[in-house]
Amino acid sequence: MLALDLAFFDWEIISRFIAKGFAFSVELTLIAMSGGIVFGTLLALMRLSGRKWLDAAAAVYVNGMRSIPLVMVILWFFLLIPFLIGRSIGAELSAIITFVAFESAYYSEIMRAGIQSVSRGQMHAAQAVGMTYAQSMRLVVLPQAFRNMLPVLLTQTIILFQDTSLVYAIGAYDLLKGFEQAGRNYGRPIEAYLLAAVVYFAISFSLSQMVKRLQVKIAIVR
Amino acid sequence: MIEIKNISKWYGAFRVLTDCSTHVSKGEVVVVCGPSGSGKSTLIKCVNALEPFQKGEILVDGISVGDPKTDLPKLRARVGMVFQHFELFPHMSVTENLTLAQIRVLRRSKAEAEAKAAALLKRVGLEAHAAKFPGNLSGGQQQRVAIARALAMDPIAMLFDEPTSALDPEMINEVLDVMVQLAQEGMTMMVVTHEMGFARRVAHRVIFMDHGEIVEDAPKDDFFGKPRSERAQQFLSKILQH
Ligand SMILES: Nc1ncnc2c1ncn2[C@@H]1O[C@H](COP(=O)(O)OP(=O)(O)O)[C@@H](O)[C@H]1O
Ligand SMILES: [Mg+2]
């Protein structure tokens, strides 16, 4: 019979092991989300540009990224960097760059669907008052695309938050690593991993409840 | 003002427009009618290059629309367009709908643009709705805002693509009244519509299209007196029945 002893978990452990890891997981999630949405939108615009080469280049990138397991991209980028630039950039920075590059592919598919959800007439109306293609996109189409896709973008971000735990593969110090270290130091690995699961669940679940409520709100506005 | 010379257009292998030629002089009101799918929207969208065409030439105020060197945004800023489904920007207030292009395209100051917007909203009878969002207005109100949005650019001509056909019957007149007033003030207008009452009141010429061709292009009185083509006669008898 497995005897669980959760009493070892106290404020000292949180401040010594968990806080630092939690901060990095949140940082990684937020940077990957903002970077991913910006680059993802650019990829989506390339795919919808109607220019063959831009479309093809973006399609190869997006489909390529979406066909490779994330953990492999994390590993390969981390191992390749020293060969490319002659020195290591550290697990954390390597993880950030990898996540932005990887998540861009997923966010781009969401933004592409978002742009296509805005009727062609909106682009026509914006151009008819003399705005350029770029102005029409930026001021008329993209704000609507973004609003339409907000729940999906946030859901993707929740998945992203869970996936940040994959940086254990290159030894970056994230939330999961914090729990692992705590468990090792106190000789309670099972309890530590159990608590880690509870924390990931609590955060993801409450965020997705918020997204659900947001979805209802948006449906009313529209 | 608008000269359309031998325009042909294809969607892939499908020929939408066949050798269309006509013109709209300064201050003239030309009504375009014809069965659904005959190419009316396509033709009117060619005028401000929202749709490209493969053959022929269109001149707007002497500027060639199809010329790759033409600054299309600049040209479009001078030609107002009103759409069947209004196409107001739903994420902006009525006032913002009217000021956006004034500020971004004409580089007017915010205060100047808002003053212009307020004056135009008053003119179409919607000054009380300036702060609302398009989704909170009726169809007729939205279409009047759309007309005001186009007028805010001080256009040299206005294009209308079935501006009343998406409206409930009781709202058609509030939009037509604005259009009649515009016509009487001497605005150059090309109007795709089946509102023959409007055509009788203010049109100078009526164009009838069928299968991508301009079948009839006649002064209003000739057109309503006795259309020469049988297809136009049939069309007229059909829409005048109800
Ligand atoms: N983007 C498009 N691709 C292919 N065919 C189109 C497209 N837009 C319009 N058409 C076709 O062109 C013809 C003319 O359309 P349209 O100009 O909208 O007619 P109307 O405004 O007179 O009803 C129709 O047969 C329509 O199906
Ligand atoms: Mg049409």
GROMACS .gro file of N, CA and C and ligand atoms in nm, chain B residues 41 84 161-162, ligand 2:
model
   13
  263SER      N    1  -2.337   4.327  -6.053
  263SER     CA    2  -2.243   4.356  -5.945
  263SER      C    3  -2.100   4.352  -5.997
  306GLN      N    4  -2.482   4.592  -5.116
  306GLN     CA    5  -2.610   4.530  -5.085
  306GLN      C    6  -2.621   4.498  -4.935
  383ASP      N    7  -2.469   4.914  -5.532
  383ASP     CA    8  -2.498   4.778  -5.577
  383ASP      C    9  -2.618   4.723  -5.500
  384GLU      N   10  -2.735   4.731  -5.560
  384GLU     CA   11  -2.861   4.685  -5.497
  384GLU      C   12  -2.872   4.731  -5.351
  466MG      MG   13  -2.552   4.146  -5.758
   0.00000   0.00000   0.00000
